[in-house]
């Protein structure tokens, strides 16, 4: 029998879907429920590598940690990694299959993946007592409803109830709840069970008249009012604004362990990816982390971090245009610390040969490290373990660039020259012993009397944050009612809120979904030739048991990126997609 489930949707992007999903997962696992997170399609530059070598969104990896399960590709079958305003890399079942324009993706490719998405969801439901799905953006994006596979499309296919989250701190939450519901078709509305208010400040009793009126207007109850809580934006999607209010960065209030603080400046490069790397630095008492985009902001920094990016050549040009490149070269000459991670490591090298990401050819780097980088079409996805500065280090790699290190002192997979370090390893600073030794080196080079605290454990801090999320749900939501939704589905007889949207056509995503729980839509959407290769049942019996190969589908690995033709949006938006993998 398939397990129950719930779709956590939002009135807007950044309404709190990721953290609410994580909070529900942590609440459920604490009460003994075997639970898994799921997001059919994610758009994010913050990604993670599972133990099987699959790339998924970091938010889903965080949610898996909240559920106390190992993350797999089943939990995020489609990941889109923007490379510009008009195109993204498509990652299918943890493996990249090429670049595609937004118009090309929403123009037919997206709905063709519904079978893959529902199969992944069904495999999770067959293994877990409950699956908590996270939506994307808003379910009322009526311009995209026909091809939706992440909001009402997946809810209709799985017959999951929908809980709509609204951020009251932005204002207009009642209008957002009502408008979201009223813009859905009658069939979609039948699954919208109710609402959850997020980030409320003040006396809840003042909100209750509005909640009563909302119930009178929609016939749907509010399942909880979560208070505003600082430091809960852990491993969400993208955006510098999200990172600046990151959980660990705001949670540490202890004074410095030594006499001085340590100031860290992170260059806010374009298409910045995995900026969560610096959360571990900010976990240390006395370390102050800020993001910068001007050369003068590097002047008082004890350490400058050049983070990962989906556009290495673009980031290099940006650094030069803003005078940051010159400031970094000057810092290196003065012996002041600089750390480059992944794309940032590549920027610090001598030369970049890129015929893949930017197709810019050979570009000079900053020349601070004796490294030459060549971009390969195959993406490196790995979970390395090694040592540096006398400590064990774990990390993960996500990059197309292949580094040819030609000198310097070995540093993880990269090198060190004086006070400049470079590595492809994301997450290395989460290794507590290594982080402390690294900060000691930085403090020495910067002339600061900073001493890392001997007992800071990043893993423990992260667990505390996840427990806080679980506490918020348990203390401020009607958990008995939530469990009834998860176990039994949306309440019957929910009223229609006019005007609604036109009913879906027979060929549209989610149309005609069977009333049996978890059944895929019938008729199935038309699929391009070769779609089955991306479907989980074609990936071997090992997937069914969540064994070692569950997230490493050989069939989803591109055999060579083929030019699928222009999407009509200009050269930048051309599609270069492995047709067989899709």
Coordinates of C-alpha atoms in Angstrom, one line a residue, residues 212-467:
X212 CA -12.4 33.3 10.4
X213 CA -13.3 35.5 7.4
X214 CA -10.9 33.6 5.2
X215 CA -12.7 30.4 6.2
X216 CA -16.0 32.0 5.4
X217 CA -14.8 33.0 2.0
X218 CA -13.1 29.8 1.0
X219 CA -14.4 27.1 3.2
X220 CA -10.8 26.2 4.1
X221 CA -9.3 26.3 7.5
X222 CA -5.8 27.6 8.5
X223 CA -3.7 24.8 9.9
X224 CA -1.3 26.9 11.9
X225 CA 0.3 30.3 12.4
X226 CA 4.1 30.0 12.6
X227 CA 5.9 32.9 14.4
X228 CA 8.7 34.8 12.9
X229 CA 11.9 33.1 13.9
X230 CA 15.4 34.3 13.0
X231 CA 17.9 32.0 11.5
X232 CA 15.7 29.4 9.7
X233 CA 16.7 30.1 6.1
X234 CA 19.0 27.0 5.9
X235 CA 19.8 25.5 2.5
X236 CA 16.9 27.1 0.7
X237 CA 16.9 27.9 -2.9
X238 CA 18.9 30.8 -4.5
X239 CA 19.4 34.5 -3.8
X240 CA 21.8 36.6 -1.9
X241 CA 19.0 37.8 0.2
X242 CA 18.3 34.3 1.4
X243 CA 21.9 33.7 2.2
X244 CA 22.3 36.9 4.2
X245 CA 19.7 35.7 6.7
X246 CA 21.1 32.2 6.7
X247 CA 20.4 30.1 9.8
X248 CA 23.9 29.5 11.2
X249 CA 25.0 33.0 10.3
X250 CA 22.4 34.5 12.6
X251 CA 22.4 31.9 15.3
X252 CA 25.8 32.4 16.8
X253 CA 25.7 35.2 19.5
X254 CA 28.7 34.1 21.5
X255 CA 31.7 36.5 21.8
X256 CA 35.0 35.8 20.1
X257 CA 37.0 33.0 21.8
X258 CA 40.2 35.1 21.4
X259 CA 40.8 38.8 21.5
X260 CA 39.9 39.7 18.0
X261 CA 37.1 39.0 15.5
X262 CA 37.8 37.7 12.1
X263 CA 36.2 39.4 9.1
X264 CA 35.3 37.4 6.0
X265 CA 34.3 39.0 2.8
X266 CA 32.6 36.8 0.1
X267 CA 32.6 38.1 -3.4
X268 CA 29.0 38.1 -4.6
X269 CA 29.9 36.9 -8.1
X270 CA 27.2 36.4 -10.8
X271 CA 25.4 33.0 -10.8
X272 CA 26.9 32.3 -7.4
X273 CA 26.4 28.7 -6.4
X274 CA 26.7 26.8 -3.1
X275 CA 27.2 30.0 -1.1
X276 CA 26.2 27.8 1.8
X277 CA 30.0 26.9 2.0
X278 CA 30.5 29.9 4.1
X279 CA 27.9 29.0 6.7
X280 CA 30.4 26.9 8.5
X281 CA 32.7 29.9 8.8
X282 CA 29.9 32.0 10.2
X283 CA 29.2 29.2 12.7
X284 CA 32.4 30.1 14.6
X285 CA 32.0 32.6 17.4
X286 CA 33.8 35.8 16.4
X287 CA 33.8 35.2 12.6
X288 CA 31.8 37.9 10.8
X289 CA 30.7 37.0 7.3
X290 CA 29.4 39.5 4.7
X291 CA 28.8 39.5 0.9
X292 CA 30.5 42.2 -1.1
X293 CA 30.5 43.6 -4.6
X294 CA 32.9 46.6 -4.4
X295 CA 36.6 46.6 -4.2
X296 CA 36.8 48.9 -1.2
X297 CA 34.8 46.4 0.8
X298 CA 37.8 44.1 0.8
X299 CA 40.1 46.6 2.5
X300 CA 39.3 45.5 6.1
X301 CA 38.6 41.8 5.4
X302 CA 40.9 39.3 7.0
X303 CA 39.9 36.6 4.5
X304 CA 38.3 37.0 1.1
X305 CA 36.4 34.1 -0.4
X306 CA 35.7 33.7 -4.1
X307 CA 32.8 31.2 -4.1
X308 CA 31.5 28.8 -6.6
X309 CA 29.6 30.0 -9.7
X310 CA 27.7 28.6 -12.7
X311 CA 29.5 31.1 -14.9
X312 CA 33.2 31.1 -14.2
X313 CA 34.2 33.3 -17.2
X314 CA 31.3 35.7 -16.5
X315 CA 32.4 35.9 -12.8
X316 CA 36.0 36.7 -13.9
X317 CA 34.8 39.5 -16.1
X318 CA 32.6 40.8 -13.3
X319 CA 35.5 40.8 -10.9
X320 CA 37.6 42.8 -13.4
X321 CA 34.8 45.3 -14.2
X322 CA 34.3 46.1 -10.5
X323 CA 38.0 46.4 -9.6
X324 CA 37.8 43.4 -7.4
X325 CA 40.2 41.4 -9.5
X326 CA 42.9 44.1 -9.0
X327 CA 42.2 44.1 -5.3
X328 CA 42.6 40.3 -5.1
X329 CA 45.9 40.5 -6.9
X330 CA 47.1 43.2 -4.6
X331 CA 46.0 41.2 -1.5
X332 CA 47.9 38.2 -2.7
X333 CA 51.0 40.3 -3.2
X334 CA 50.7 41.6 0.3
X335 CA 50.3 38.1 1.8
X336 CA 46.7 38.6 2.8
X337 CA 44.4 35.5 2.7
X338 CA 42.3 34.6 -0.2
X339 CA 40.3 31.3 -0.7
X340 CA 38.8 30.2 -4.0
X341 CA 36.2 27.4 -4.0
X342 CA 35.2 25.6 -7.2
X343 CA 34.5 28.3 -9.8
X344 CA 36.4 30.7 -7.5
X345 CA 39.4 28.4 -7.5
X346 CA 39.3 28.4 -11.3
X347 CA 39.2 32.2 -11.4
X348 CA 42.4 32.3 -9.4
X349 CA 44.3 30.2 -11.8
X350 CA 46.5 31.2 -14.8
X351 CA 44.2 30.2 -17.7
X352 CA 40.7 28.9 -18.4
X353 CA 39.9 27.0 -21.6
X354 CA 36.1 27.0 -21.8
X355 CA 34.3 25.5 -24.8
X356 CA 31.4 24.3 -22.7
X357 CA 30.0 26.7 -20.1
X358 CA 30.5 30.1 -21.8
X359 CA 32.1 28.9 -25.0
X360 CA 34.5 31.8 -24.7
X361 CA 37.6 29.8 -25.6
X362 CA 40.9 30.6 -23.8
X363 CA 40.6 33.3 -21.1
X364 CA 43.4 34.5 -18.8
X365 CA 42.7 34.0 -15.1
X366 CA 44.0 36.1 -12.2
X367 CA 47.3 34.2 -12.1
X368 CA 47.4 33.8 -8.3
X369 CA 47.7 30.0 -8.5
X370 CA 49.7 27.8 -10.9
X371 CA 46.6 26.1 -12.3
X372 CA 45.2 25.7 -15.8
X373 CA 41.6 24.8 -16.2
X374 CA 39.9 23.1 -19.1
X375 CA 36.1 22.7 -19.2
X376 CA 34.9 19.2 -20.0
X377 CA 31.4 18.3 -21.2
X378 CA 31.3 15.5 -18.5
X379 CA 30.5 16.9 -15.1
X380 CA 32.5 15.8 -12.1
X381 CA 30.1 14.7 -9.3
X382 CA 31.9 13.2 -6.3
X383 CA 32.1 12.9 -2.5
X384 CA 35.8 13.0 -1.8
X385 CA 37.5 12.4 1.5
X386 CA 41.1 13.5 2.2
X387 CA 43.3 15.5 4.6
X388 CA 44.7 19.0 4.8
X389 CA 46.5 20.9 7.5
X390 CA 46.8 17.7 9.4
X391 CA 43.0 17.1 9.6
X392 CA 40.5 14.8 7.9
X393 CA 38.3 16.6 5.4
X394 CA 35.1 15.6 3.6
X395 CA 33.5 17.5 0.8
X396 CA 31.7 17.2 -2.5
X397 CA 32.5 18.2 -6.1
X398 CA 30.2 19.7 -8.8
X399 CA 32.1 21.1 -11.7
X400 CA 32.9 20.8 -15.4
X401 CA 36.4 22.4 -15.0
X402 CA 39.3 20.0 -14.9
X403 CA 42.3 21.5 -13.1
X404 CA 45.9 21.0 -14.1
X405 CA 47.8 22.0 -11.0
X406 CA 51.4 22.9 -11.9
X407 CA 52.9 23.9 -8.7
X408 CA 52.4 25.3 -5.2
X409 CA 51.7 23.4 -2.0
X410 CA 49.1 20.6 -2.3
X411 CA 45.7 21.7 -0.8
X412 CA 42.9 19.1 -1.0
X413 CA 42.6 18.7 -4.8
X414 CA 44.0 22.1 -5.5
X415 CA 47.0 24.0 -4.2
X416 CA 48.2 26.8 -2.0
X417 CA 50.7 29.6 -2.8
X418 CA 51.5 31.7 0.2
X419 CA 48.2 33.0 1.6
X420 CA 46.1 32.0 -1.4
X421 CA 44.3 28.7 -1.3
X422 CA 42.2 27.0 -4.0
X423 CA 40.1 23.8 -4.2
X424 CA 37.1 22.4 -6.0
X425 CA 35.7 20.9 -2.8
X426 CA 32.5 22.3 -1.6
X427 CA 31.6 21.7 2.1
X428 CA 35.1 21.2 3.2
X429 CA 34.8 23.9 5.9
X430 CA 32.0 21.8 7.6
X431 CA 34.8 19.5 8.8
X432 CA 35.4 21.0 12.3
X433 CA 39.0 20.2 12.9
X434 CA 40.1 21.4 9.4
X435 CA 38.0 24.6 9.7
X436 CA 39.7 25.4 13.0
X437 CA 43.2 24.8 11.6
X438 CA 42.4 26.9 8.5
X439 CA 41.1 29.8 10.5
X440 CA 44.2 29.7 12.7
X441 CA 46.3 30.0 9.4
X442 CA 44.1 32.9 8.3
X443 CA 44.4 34.7 11.6
X444 CA 48.2 34.3 11.6
X445 CA 48.5 35.7 8.1
X446 CA 46.1 38.5 8.8
X447 CA 47.8 39.4 12.1
X448 CA 44.7 38.9 14.1
X449 CA 44.6 37.6 17.7
X450 CA 41.6 35.4 16.8
X451 CA 41.3 31.9 18.3
X452 CA 38.7 29.4 17.0
X453 CA 36.5 28.0 19.7
X454 CA 37.6 24.4 20.5
X455 CA 34.0 23.0 20.7
X456 CA 32.1 24.4 17.7
X457 CA 30.5 21.5 15.9
X458 CA 28.8 22.5 12.7
X459 CA 26.8 19.2 12.5
X460 CA 25.4 19.8 16.0
X461 CA 24.4 23.3 15.1
X462 CA 22.6 22.1 12.0
X463 CA 20.7 19.5 13.9
X464 CA 19.7 22.2 16.4
X465 CA 18.3 24.3 13.6
X466 CA 16.3 21.4 12.2
X467 CA 14.9 20.6 15.7

